[in-house]
Amino acid sequence: MNKLFLILYLLLIGQEAFAQQLPTSTEQVDVGMLEGMTVTAQKTEQNAQDIGIAITTLSEQDINEFRVRRPTDVENHTSNVQVIKTVLPFISIRGMGASEFAPNTDSPVAVHMDEIYLGKAFQLSGSMFDMERVEVLKGPQGTIFGRNTTGGSVNYTTRKPTFDPEAGLNLSYSRFDRKEAEGYISGPINDVLLGRLSGYSRQSSDGPVYNRFTGENSGQFDELALRGQLLWFPSDETELLFSIHGGRDRSEFMAHGVRGTYDASVFPGILRPCPAYFTHSFSKNSTGCVLPSGDSGGDNDPYTVNANSKNNLNDESFGSSLRLTTDLSWATLTSITAYEYYQRDTHEDDDGSPIIALEVDWFNELHQYTQEIRLNSRSQNNGSWLVGMFFQHDELDVVNVLDTAEHPLPPFNGLATATAYGQTTDSIALFAHTEYPLIDDWTVITGLRYTWEQSHFDGITQSQLASAPTLGDENKLSAPFLTLAQREDYHRTQNLSFKLGLNYQPHANQLYYGHISTGFKSGGFNGGFAFSTEEFSEYKPEEILAYEIGSKITLLNQRLQINSSIFYYDVSNPQINADGPTPPGLITTNADSATHIGAEVEAWWQATNGLDIKLSVGWLDAEYGEFFVAGVSQKGNKVLNSPEWTFNGLIRYEYPLSNGLKVITMSDFSYRTDRHLESSNVHTAHEQGYCLLNARIALASKDDSFEIALWGKNLTNEEYRHYVNDVSSLGIVGDLWNEPVTYGIDVNYRF
């Protein structure tokens, strides 16, 4: 903590000193008034400061200056938000999250792109570009947004076609030979039709991880994405927005650091854990511990591996949507029809050694169809209401292949094992939301949503000799001779979620709120690797009852905003990832309960001319109820990926120069205390706290048409893990590390 406050003090003093050293100018920036961002957190445009929900927003400026490039990049700019960045990224809000590699698993934090629900975690792997804003809604959103929102919702909004012609080009070059380009063009096609075309590319020939086995670096990027939009006004009351997007990703993701767990003194004859594995000093090259290859695991540098293959992505995505909005005089009708396609073909070397001991190929193909229709009332004087219907249909095909050709442990050695299944899901919901004014400055909030869901699962696990080939792009086994597991079944869920709240707004700059709300996360079937029929198990829906009170206050002539909240969650049947009955299988199961209690404070102070200071603090205490791993009770374990304290902040100073130019300096930080990265709270997956420090300095035109910026991220070169997979039964603990220090230059130009 002393380190954190020292950094805050140095940042503040340093930038104030910088401001005092700049020459005086007659073009001083007037101290403006802070204004809440317009958001659609309740599916209608509102000022974020007038909504009784804990919301963190990132503006277009924030997205560009923080260099938010992926949906998961919100982590370091929001309190009580974490991200596990495995091959399947999962966002966690207030401890409601997941750590999974089963591709059919849904996150308890819903993600929406232009109000379109992205149901599977691998859909978050794509790039973000030409963005308008990000809204992080904390707490269950079970009435308006529905399924899989026990933790909240992260809503991304892209920029839309404009009436005035505009275009822009953003270029970047950074460490590891990374080259980025983002561009857009927008404007009218005729009097009633507008268009926008935007795209993004990121390429590199280098990466942050050195592979001693190949003598090459890994972690290169090769991404391309495009989006086109047409906005048509057939009448004064109606508008139609058609959007189409697509992308492909041929990148390499960060290689796994590995720690061997076999006892070198008896290896390879006896495959037992080494003594150091049971101590808190267990590290990558612990004395007497070896990998299945017999290696010690190399040195303690997290950015050095000794792997026989790279971790490769071969992803493709496509989607389209049609949004209709029409004014019915008494209400606004909105219809959103969308289709999303994603094909994921990923190879990862989980054992990180020169032999084929634990290598996985993931093939997923998703077709997702969604339809939402809603009516919003127009009048705000006598309250407002919203009613709607939502439908979703998913078709998911999965083939997971585990290759253990050279592993010394029978019966895995010499075999390739594949778990293949198809899963279809249908979900139908009806929902309503009202805000009704009571006496004076009080407003009552009510919400109700009924959801019906059905999933059909048909899966099988088979093995073949590793020497036999796999077939085609889907990696299906060509010569299976052994069936380990098989299941075909249906899972059905019905849920009624509600919200009841009160808002008290005695002044335009003050809002006090409190509410009780519920939400649920769908149940289903395990879709990782099932080495026995028992591991094709069914898990229950996760349900939450949440209590929250909060305030949103603007002070000092609208130059200081302070938003705060306190919450308590009672979670029934929380879904967790734990060891299955057949090692090394992992399954999703349910604890009987979990409790989360916490608080947050976010402050934004426009201290003086051009100087903005932001700080957010989150506190969280989250514990599981009863569940078992290998027959041992885990009651009282801390919820995974839930640090007790999180801090985020920035200091940004903008100063005008002569000749229509200005200088912008910004420093931001993110601090997290220690946390557990597995639900079992094993010491091998306990990660210490860390603090990230970033900085940026830019020279820009006063009208923001041109900017050149130098930036650095993780300037103190902090090393921390965001994912751990303890597979000690196969001799491995796999670690995924953060990126080391990066730095670069951005050039942005708007026509």
Tab-separated table of N, CA, C and O in Angstrom, residues 213-311:
chain	number	residue	atom	x	y	z
A	213	PHE	N	13.583	-23.823	-27.361
A	213	PHE	CA	13.574	-25.033	-28.186
A	213	PHE	C	13.694	-24.686	-29.676
A	213	PHE	O	14.430	-25.337	-30.419
A	214	THR	N	12.980	-23.648	-30.109
A	214	THR	CA	12.997	-23.256	-31.522
A	214	THR	C	13.949	-22.111	-31.810
A	214	THR	O	14.279	-21.861	-32.978
A	215	GLY	N	14.381	-21.398	-30.760
A	215	GLY	CA	15.225	-20.236	-30.966
A	215	GLY	C	14.478	-19.042	-31.514
A	215	GLY	O	15.098	-18.084	-31.994
A	216	GLU	N	13.142	-19.042	-31.433
A	216	GLU	CA	12.320	-17.962	-31.961
A	216	GLU	C	11.482	-17.329	-30.849
A	216	GLU	O	11.226	-17.957	-29.815
A	217	ASN	N	11.031	-16.119	-31.111
A	217	ASN	CA	10.070	-15.471	-30.219
A	217	ASN	C	8.657	-15.816	-30.656
A	217	ASN	O	8.399	-16.062	-31.839
A	218	SER	N	7.736	-15.842	-29.708
A	218	SER	CA	6.335	-16.129	-30.021
A	218	SER	C	5.446	-15.063	-29.404
A	218	SER	O	5.838	-14.351	-28.484
A	219	GLY	N	4.229	-14.985	-29.926
A	219	GLY	CA	3.274	-13.986	-29.484
A	219	GLY	C	2.996	-12.950	-30.547
A	219	GLY	O	2.530	-11.845	-30.248
A	220	GLN	N	3.246	-13.306	-31.812
A	220	GLN	CA	3.010	-12.370	-32.909
A	220	GLN	C	1.517	-12.163	-33.147
A	220	GLN	O	0.701	-13.031	-32.857
A	221	PHE	N	1.180	-10.997	-33.720
A	221	PHE	CA	-0.198	-10.664	-34.072
A	221	PHE	C	-0.398	-10.719	-35.578
A	221	PHE	O	0.492	-10.368	-36.350
A	222	ASP	N	-1.592	-11.144	-35.965
A	222	ASP	CA	-1.999	-11.124	-37.371
A	222	ASP	C	-3.523	-11.046	-37.393
A	222	ASP	O	-4.210	-12.055	-37.484
A	223	GLU	N	-4.049	-9.821	-37.284
A	223	GLU	CA	-5.490	-9.607	-37.162
A	223	GLU	C	-5.994	-8.648	-38.235
A	223	GLU	O	-5.289	-7.717	-38.626
A	224	LEU	N	-7.222	-8.871	-38.641
A	224	LEU	CA	-7.878	-7.986	-39.597
A	224	LEU	C	-9.372	-8.010	-39.325
A	224	LEU	O	-9.959	-9.082	-39.141
A	225	ALA	N	-10.029	-6.829	-39.287
A	225	ALA	CA	-11.468	-6.754	-39.042
A	225	ALA	C	-12.046	-5.577	-39.813
A	225	ALA	O	-11.394	-4.536	-39.982
A	226	LEU	N	-13.299	-5.730	-40.283
A	226	LEU	CA	-13.999	-4.699	-41.042
A	226	LEU	C	-15.437	-4.589	-40.553
A	226	LEU	O	-16.017	-5.571	-40.080
A	227	ARG	N	-16.015	-3.385	-40.696
A	227	ARG	CA	-17.419	-3.175	-40.360
A	227	ARG	C	-18.016	-2.155	-41.329
A	227	ARG	O	-17.402	-1.108	-41.593
A	228	GLY	N	-19.187	-2.472	-41.839
A	228	GLY	CA	-19.902	-1.537	-42.697
A	228	GLY	C	-21.297	-1.298	-42.152
A	228	GLY	O	-21.949	-2.218	-41.641
A	229	GLN	N	-21.789	-0.035	-42.247
A	229	GLN	CA	-23.101	0.319	-41.722
A	229	GLN	C	-23.836	1.226	-42.704
A	229	GLN	O	-23.230	2.102	-43.333
A	230	LEU	N	-25.135	1.002	-42.814
A	230	LEU	CA	-26.023	1.870	-43.589
A	230	LEU	C	-27.178	2.297	-42.692
A	230	LEU	O	-27.823	1.452	-42.058
A	231	LEU	N	-27.422	3.598	-42.632
A	231	LEU	CA	-28.510	4.154	-41.823
A	231	LEU	C	-29.494	4.846	-42.764
A	231	LEU	O	-29.148	5.821	-43.439
A	232	TRP	N	-30.727	4.338	-42.797
A	232	TRP	CA	-31.747	4.803	-43.746
A	232	TRP	C	-32.907	5.420	-42.978
A	232	TRP	O	-33.374	4.868	-41.981
A	233	PHE	N	-33.396	6.575	-43.469
A	233	PHE	CA	-34.536	7.259	-42.886
A	233	PHE	C	-35.683	7.243	-43.901
A	233	PHE	O	-35.837	8.194	-44.676
A	234	PRO	N	-36.497	6.168	-43.916
A	234	PRO	CA	-37.587	6.115	-44.891
A	234	PRO	C	-38.686	7.135	-44.620
A	234	PRO	O	-39.465	7.456	-45.513
A	235	SER	N	-38.775	7.631	-43.380
A	235	SER	CA	-39.747	8.664	-43.030
A	235	SER	C	-39.211	9.423	-41.831
A	235	SER	O	-38.178	9.063	-41.243
A	236	ASP	N	-39.919	10.469	-41.433
A	236	ASP	CA	-39.488	11.255	-40.283
A	236	ASP	C	-39.583	10.469	-38.982
A	236	ASP	O	-38.908	10.795	-38.005
A	237	GLU	N	-40.406	9.427	-38.959
A	237	GLU	CA	-40.641	8.666	-37.723
A	237	GLU	C	-39.809	7.388	-37.636
A	237	GLU	O	-39.755	6.756	-36.580
A	238	THR	N	-39.193	6.972	-38.730
A	238	THR	CA	-38.585	5.642	-38.772
A	238	THR	C	-37.141	5.713	-39.256
A	238	THR	O	-36.807	6.497	-40.154
A	239	GLU	N	-36.295	4.881	-38.637
A	239	GLU	CA	-34.933	4.714	-39.134
A	239	GLU	C	-34.558	3.240	-39.090
A	239	GLU	O	-34.991	2.488	-38.211
A	240	LEU	N	-33.748	2.828	-40.067
A	240	LEU	CA	-33.254	1.456	-40.171
A	240	LEU	C	-31.738	1.492	-40.226
A	240	LEU	O	-31.148	2.216	-41.043
A	241	LEU	N	-31.097	0.735	-39.339
A	241	LEU	CA	-29.643	0.631	-39.332
A	241	LEU	C	-29.252	-0.799	-39.666
A	241	LEU	O	-29.580	-1.729	-38.925
A	242	PHE	N	-28.558	-0.956	-40.780
A	242	PHE	CA	-28.047	-2.275	-41.170
A	242	PHE	C	-26.540	-2.281	-40.955
A	242	PHE	O	-25.825	-1.368	-41.376
A	243	SER	N	-26.051	-3.328	-40.268
A	243	SER	CA	-24.627	-3.429	-39.959
A	243	SER	C	-24.123	-4.816	-40.329
A	243	SER	O	-24.824	-5.820	-40.131
A	244	ILE	N	-22.916	-4.852	-40.878
A	244	ILE	CA	-22.291	-6.121	-41.229
A	244	ILE	C	-20.814	-6.036	-40.839
A	244	ILE	O	-20.187	-4.983	-40.995
A	245	HIS	N	-20.297	-7.102	-40.271
A	245	HIS	CA	-18.897	-7.083	-39.834
A	245	HIS	C	-18.272	-8.453	-40.037
A	245	HIS	O	-18.967	-9.478	-40.119
A	246	GLY	N	-16.955	-8.482	-40.107
A	246	GLY	CA	-16.231	-9.730	-40.253
A	246	GLY	C	-14.785	-9.545	-39.862
A	246	GLY	O	-14.267	-8.422	-39.827
A	247	GLY	N	-14.129	-10.648	-39.550
A	247	GLY	CA	-12.724	-10.562	-39.172
A	247	GLY	C	-12.064	-11.923	-39.171
A	247	GLY	O	-12.726	-12.969	-39.229
A	248	ARG	N	-10.746	-11.890	-39.117
A	248	ARG	CA	-9.982	-13.123	-38.976
A	248	ARG	C	-8.767	-12.840	-38.109
A	248	ARG	O	-8.258	-11.724	-38.052
A	249	ASP	N	-8.319	-13.883	-37.409
A	249	ASP	CA	-7.210	-13.758	-36.471
A	249	ASP	C	-6.295	-14.963	-36.626
A	249	ASP	O	-6.700	-16.100	-36.363
A	250	ARG	N	-5.062	-14.726	-37.075
A	250	ARG	CA	-4.054	-15.782	-37.244
A	250	ARG	C	-2.889	-15.557	-36.281
A	250	ARG	O	-1.753	-15.905	-36.568
A	251	SER	N	-3.183	-15.001	-35.125
A	251	SER	CA	-2.138	-14.618	-34.180
A	251	SER	C	-1.637	-15.811	-33.372
A	251	SER	O	-2.185	-16.924	-33.435
A	252	GLU	N	-0.588	-15.557	-32.598
A	252	GLU	CA	-0.098	-16.494	-31.589
A	252	GLU	C	-0.359	-15.867	-30.220
A	252	GLU	O	-0.052	-14.691	-30.022
A	253	PHE	N	-0.948	-16.624	-29.315
A	253	PHE	CA	-1.138	-16.064	-27.980
A	253	PHE	C	0.005	-16.490	-27.073
A	253	PHE	O	0.784	-17.382	-27.397
A	254	MET	N	0.109	-15.812	-25.952
A	254	MET	CA	1.242	-15.994	-25.046
A	254	MET	C	1.442	-17.463	-24.703
A	254	MET	O	0.493	-18.183	-24.365
A	255	ALA	N	2.698	-17.909	-24.787
A	255	ALA	CA	3.025	-19.287	-24.440
A	255	ALA	C	2.892	-19.498	-22.936
A	255	ALA	O	3.029	-18.576	-22.141
A	256	HIS	N	2.597	-20.741	-22.553
A	256	HIS	CA	2.442	-21.078	-21.142
A	256	HIS	C	3.811	-21.205	-20.475
A	256	HIS	O	4.715	-21.872	-20.984
A	257	GLY	N	3.941	-20.563	-19.317
A	257	GLY	CA	5.023	-20.940	-18.443
A	257	GLY	C	4.618	-22.221	-17.726
A	257	GLY	O	3.435	-22.442	-17.450
A	258	VAL	N	5.560	-23.107	-17.450
A	258	VAL	CA	5.219	-24.388	-16.824
A	258	VAL	C	6.154	-24.672	-15.661
A	258	VAL	O	7.313	-24.255	-15.645
A	259	ARG	N	5.602	-25.380	-14.673
A	259	ARG	CA	6.378	-25.884	-13.549
A	259	ARG	C	6.180	-27.389	-13.477
A	259	ARG	O	5.040	-27.873	-13.459
A	260	GLY	N	7.272	-28.137	-13.459
A	260	GLY	CA	7.171	-29.584	-13.342
A	260	GLY	C	6.846	-30.004	-11.928
A	260	GLY	O	7.291	-29.376	-10.959
A	261	THR	N	6.065	-31.077	-11.786
A	261	THR	CA	5.660	-31.528	-10.448
A	261	THR	C	6.122	-32.951	-10.128
A	261	THR	O	5.874	-33.435	-9.027
A	262	TYR	N	6.788	-33.620	-11.075
A	262	TYR	CA	7.228	-34.994	-10.808
A	262	TYR	C	8.521	-34.994	-9.992
A	262	TYR	O	9.386	-34.119	-10.157
A	263	ASP	N	8.649	-36.011	-9.138
A	263	ASP	CA	9.825	-36.165	-8.281
A	263	ASP	C	10.990	-36.676	-9.119
A	263	ASP	O	10.979	-37.808	-9.605
A	264	ALA	N	12.010	-35.840	-9.302
A	264	ALA	CA	13.145	-36.201	-10.156
A	264	ALA	C	13.931	-37.388	-9.611
A	264	ALA	O	14.576	-38.113	-10.376
A	265	SER	N	13.878	-37.632	-8.310
A	265	SER	CA	14.686	-38.700	-7.716
A	265	SER	C	14.188	-40.089	-8.097
A	265	SER	O	14.948	-41.052	-8.023
A	266	VAL	N	12.913	-40.200	-8.511
A	266	VAL	CA	12.367	-41.515	-8.886
A	266	VAL	C	11.790	-41.500	-10.303
A	266	VAL	O	11.241	-42.499	-10.752
A	267	PHE	N	11.903	-40.368	-10.991
A	267	PHE	CA	11.401	-40.257	-12.360
A	267	PHE	C	12.386	-40.940	-13.304
A	267	PHE	O	13.594	-40.819	-13.130
A	268	PRO	N	11.948	-41.705	-14.344
A	268	PRO	CA	10.551	-41.867	-14.760
A	268	PRO	C	9.868	-43.118	-14.224
A	268	PRO	O	8.734	-43.395	-14.594
A	269	GLY	N	10.532	-43.856	-13.367
A	269	GLY	CA	9.929	-45.108	-12.930
A	269	GLY	C	8.684	-44.919	-12.097
A	269	GLY	O	7.696	-45.635	-12.250
A	270	ILE	N	8.733	-43.934	-11.182
A	270	ILE	CA	7.580	-43.638	-10.324
A	270	ILE	C	7.170	-42.189	-10.560
A	270	ILE	O	8.000	-41.281	-10.439
A	271	LEU	N	5.914	-41.994	-10.883
A	271	LEU	CA	5.439	-40.644	-11.206
A	271	LEU	C	4.690	-40.082	-10.004
A	271	LEU	O	3.471	-40.077	-9.957
A	272	ARG	N	5.464	-39.591	-9.051
A	272	ARG	CA	4.846	-39.014	-7.859
A	272	ARG	C	5.249	-37.546	-7.736
A	272	ARG	O	6.266	-37.118	-8.290
A	273	PRO	N	4.446	-36.738	-7.007
A	273	PRO	CA	4.779	-35.321	-6.865
A	273	PRO	C	6.088	-35.117	-6.114
A	273	PRO	O	6.415	-35.862	-5.179
A	274	CYS	N	6.845	-34.117	-6.504
A	274	CYS	CA	8.093	-33.789	-5.829
A	274	CYS	C	7.794	-33.088	-4.502
A	274	CYS	O	6.737	-32.465	-4.344
A	275	PRO	N	8.688	-33.170	-3.526
A	275	PRO	CA	8.423	-32.563	-2.214
A	275	PRO	C	8.152	-31.062	-2.283
A	275	PRO	O	7.303	-30.546	-1.553
A	276	ALA	N	8.855	-30.345	-3.185
A	276	ALA	CA	8.690	-28.891	-3.250
A	276	ALA	C	7.293	-28.493	-3.691
A	276	ALA	O	6.845	-27.376	-3.387
A	277	TYR	N	6.587	-29.376	-4.402
A	277	TYR	CA	5.243	-29.050	-4.879
A	277	TYR	C	4.302	-28.716	-3.725
A	277	TYR	O	3.375	-27.923	-3.881
A	278	PHE	N	4.534	-29.295	-2.574
A	278	PHE	CA	3.648	-29.113	-1.429
A	278	PHE	C	4.018	-27.890	-0.586
A	278	PHE	O	3.417	-27.662	0.468
A	279	THR	N	4.999	-27.108	-1.020
A	279	THR	CA	5.428	-25.944	-0.258
A	279	THR	C	5.082	-24.671	-1.022
A	279	THR	O	4.895	-24.671	-2.239
A	280	HIS	N	5.050	-23.577	-0.282
A	280	HIS	CA	4.733	-22.284	-0.895
A	280	HIS	C	5.916	-21.736	-1.681
A	280	HIS	O	5.779	-20.733	-2.382
A	281	SER	N	7.083	-22.379	-1.578
A	281	SER	CA	8.250	-21.932	-2.338
A	281	SER	C	8.325	-22.597	-3.705
A	281	SER	O	9.261	-22.348	-4.462
A	282	PHE	N	7.339	-23.434	-4.031
A	282	PHE	CA	7.326	-24.131	-5.319
A	282	PHE	C	7.376	-23.121	-6.464
A	282	PHE	O	6.545	-22.218	-6.551
A	283	SER	N	8.392	-23.260	-7.322
A	283	SER	CA	8.568	-22.319	-8.427
A	283	SER	C	8.874	-23.089	-9.697
A	283	SER	O	8.902	-24.319	-9.726
A	284	LYS	N	9.130	-22.353	-10.773
A	284	LYS	CA	9.273	-22.976	-12.086
A	284	LYS	C	10.409	-23.983	-12.123
A	284	LYS	O	10.307	-25.027	-12.756
A	285	ASN	N	11.508	-23.697	-11.476
A	285	ASN	CA	12.653	-24.622	-11.516
A	285	ASN	C	13.007	-25.121	-10.118
A	285	ASN	O	14.164	-25.158	-9.736
A	286	SER	N	11.994	-25.485	-9.335
A	286	SER	CA	12.237	-25.976	-7.981
A	286	SER	C	13.117	-27.220	-8.021
A	286	SER	O	12.942	-28.115	-8.852
A	287	THR	N	14.052	-27.264	-7.128
A	287	THR	CA	14.996	-28.381	-7.069
A	287	THR	C	14.253	-29.700	-6.875
A	287	THR	O	13.390	-29.822	-6.014
A	288	GLY	N	14.589	-30.683	-7.707
A	288	GLY	CA	14.006	-32.014	-7.596
A	288	GLY	C	12.674	-32.179	-8.279
A	288	GLY	O	12.049	-33.230	-8.154
A	289	CYS	N	12.205	-31.165	-9.015
A	289	CYS	CA	10.914	-31.233	-9.702
A	289	CYS	C	11.141	-31.190	-11.214
A	289	CYS	O	11.870	-30.326	-11.712
A	290	VAL	N	10.497	-32.109	-11.934
A	290	VAL	CA	10.687	-32.163	-13.386
A	290	VAL	C	9.342	-32.278	-14.092
A	290	VAL	O	8.330	-32.701	-13.516
A	291	LEU	N	9.359	-31.919	-15.371
A	291	LEU	CA	8.211	-32.050	-16.254
A	291	LEU	C	8.130	-33.471	-16.799
A	291	LEU	O	9.064	-34.275	-16.618
A	292	PRO	N	7.040	-33.821	-17.493
A	292	PRO	CA	6.968	-35.153	-18.117
A	292	PRO	C	8.096	-35.430	-19.105
A	292	PRO	O	8.420	-36.588	-19.379
A	293	SER	N	8.710	-34.370	-19.637
A	293	SER	CA	9.841	-34.551	-20.546
A	293	SER	C	11.125	-34.875	-19.808
A	293	SER	O	12.122	-35.253	-20.429
A	294	GLY	N	11.126	-34.735	-18.478
A	294	GLY	CA	12.349	-34.900	-17.702
A	294	GLY	C	13.076	-33.596	-17.467
A	294	GLY	O	14.023	-33.543	-16.681
A	295	ASP	N	12.666	-32.522	-18.132
A	295	ASP	CA	13.272	-31.209	-17.945
A	295	ASP	C	12.903	-30.642	-16.584
A	295	ASP	O	11.841	-30.944	-16.026
A	296	SER	N	13.756	-29.748	-16.114
A	296	SER	CA	13.457	-29.063	-14.861
A	296	SER	C	12.474	-27.922	-15.073
A	296	SER	O	11.937	-27.382	-14.119
A	297	GLY	N	12.232	-27.562	-16.325
A	297	GLY	CA	11.324	-26.460	-16.614
A	297	GLY	C	12.037	-25.187	-16.980
A	297	GLY	O	11.401	-24.172	-17.239
A	298	GLY	N	13.374	-25.204	-17.016
A	298	GLY	CA	14.110	-24.022	-17.456
A	298	GLY	C	14.343	-23.052	-16.322
A	298	GLY	O	14.456	-23.431	-15.162
A	299	ASP	N	14.453	-21.771	-16.661
A	299	ASP	CA	14.758	-20.757	-15.657
A	299	ASP	C	13.459	-20.149	-15.125
A	299	ASP	O	12.360	-20.579	-15.447
A	300	ASN	N	13.609	-19.131	-14.299
A	300	ASN	CA	12.444	-18.495	-13.681
A	300	ASN	C	11.949	-17.288	-14.455
A	300	ASN	O	11.139	-16.520	-13.942
A	301	ASP	N	12.420	-17.091	-15.658
A	301	ASP	CA	11.951	-16.000	-16.502
A	301	ASP	C	10.598	-16.399	-17.088
A	301	ASP	O	10.509	-17.352	-17.868
A	302	PRO	N	9.505	-15.690	-16.749
A	302	PRO	CA	8.187	-16.083	-17.268
A	302	PRO	C	8.052	-15.900	-18.773
A	302	PRO	O	7.094	-16.400	-19.365
A	303	TYR	N	8.987	-15.179	-19.374
A	303	TYR	CA	8.911	-14.927	-20.811
A	303	TYR	C	9.912	-15.777	-21.595
A	303	TYR	O	10.297	-15.426	-22.711
A	304	THR	N	10.324	-16.893	-20.989
A	304	THR	CA	11.159	-17.883	-21.666
A	304	THR	C	10.508	-19.247	-21.506
A	304	THR	O	10.145	-19.640	-20.400
A	305	VAL	N	10.349	-19.973	-22.617
A	305	VAL	CA	9.778	-21.315	-22.585
A	305	VAL	C	10.692	-22.252	-23.371
A	305	VAL	O	11.650	-21.825	-24.012
A	306	ASN	N	10.355	-23.527	-23.307
A	306	ASN	CA	11.128	-24.548	-24.013
A	306	ASN	C	10.143	-25.531	-24.646
A	306	ASN	O	10.132	-26.713	-24.345
A	307	ALA	N	9.295	-25.013	-25.532
A	307	ALA	CA	8.154	-25.769	-26.056
A	307	ALA	C	8.394	-26.201	-27.497
A	307	ALA	O	9.015	-25.485	-28.284
A	308	ASN	N	7.835	-27.383	-27.826
A	308	ASN	CA	8.022	-27.910	-29.180
A	308	ASN	C	7.076	-27.295	-30.203
A	308	ASN	O	7.280	-27.437	-31.402
A	309	SER	N	6.016	-26.596	-29.754
A	309	SER	CA	5.086	-25.987	-30.709
A	309	SER	C	4.569	-24.664	-30.155
A	309	SER	O	4.673	-24.382	-28.956
A	310	LYS	N	3.989	-23.851	-31.041
A	310	LYS	CA	3.461	-22.549	-30.671
A	310	LYS	C	1.973	-22.641	-30.367
A	310	LYS	O	1.295	-23.593	-30.759
A	311	ASN	N	1.485	-21.627	-29.680
A	311	ASN	CA	0.049	-21.499	-29.445
A	311	ASN	C	-0.536	-20.626	-30.562
A	311	ASN	O	-0.296	-19.421	-30.608
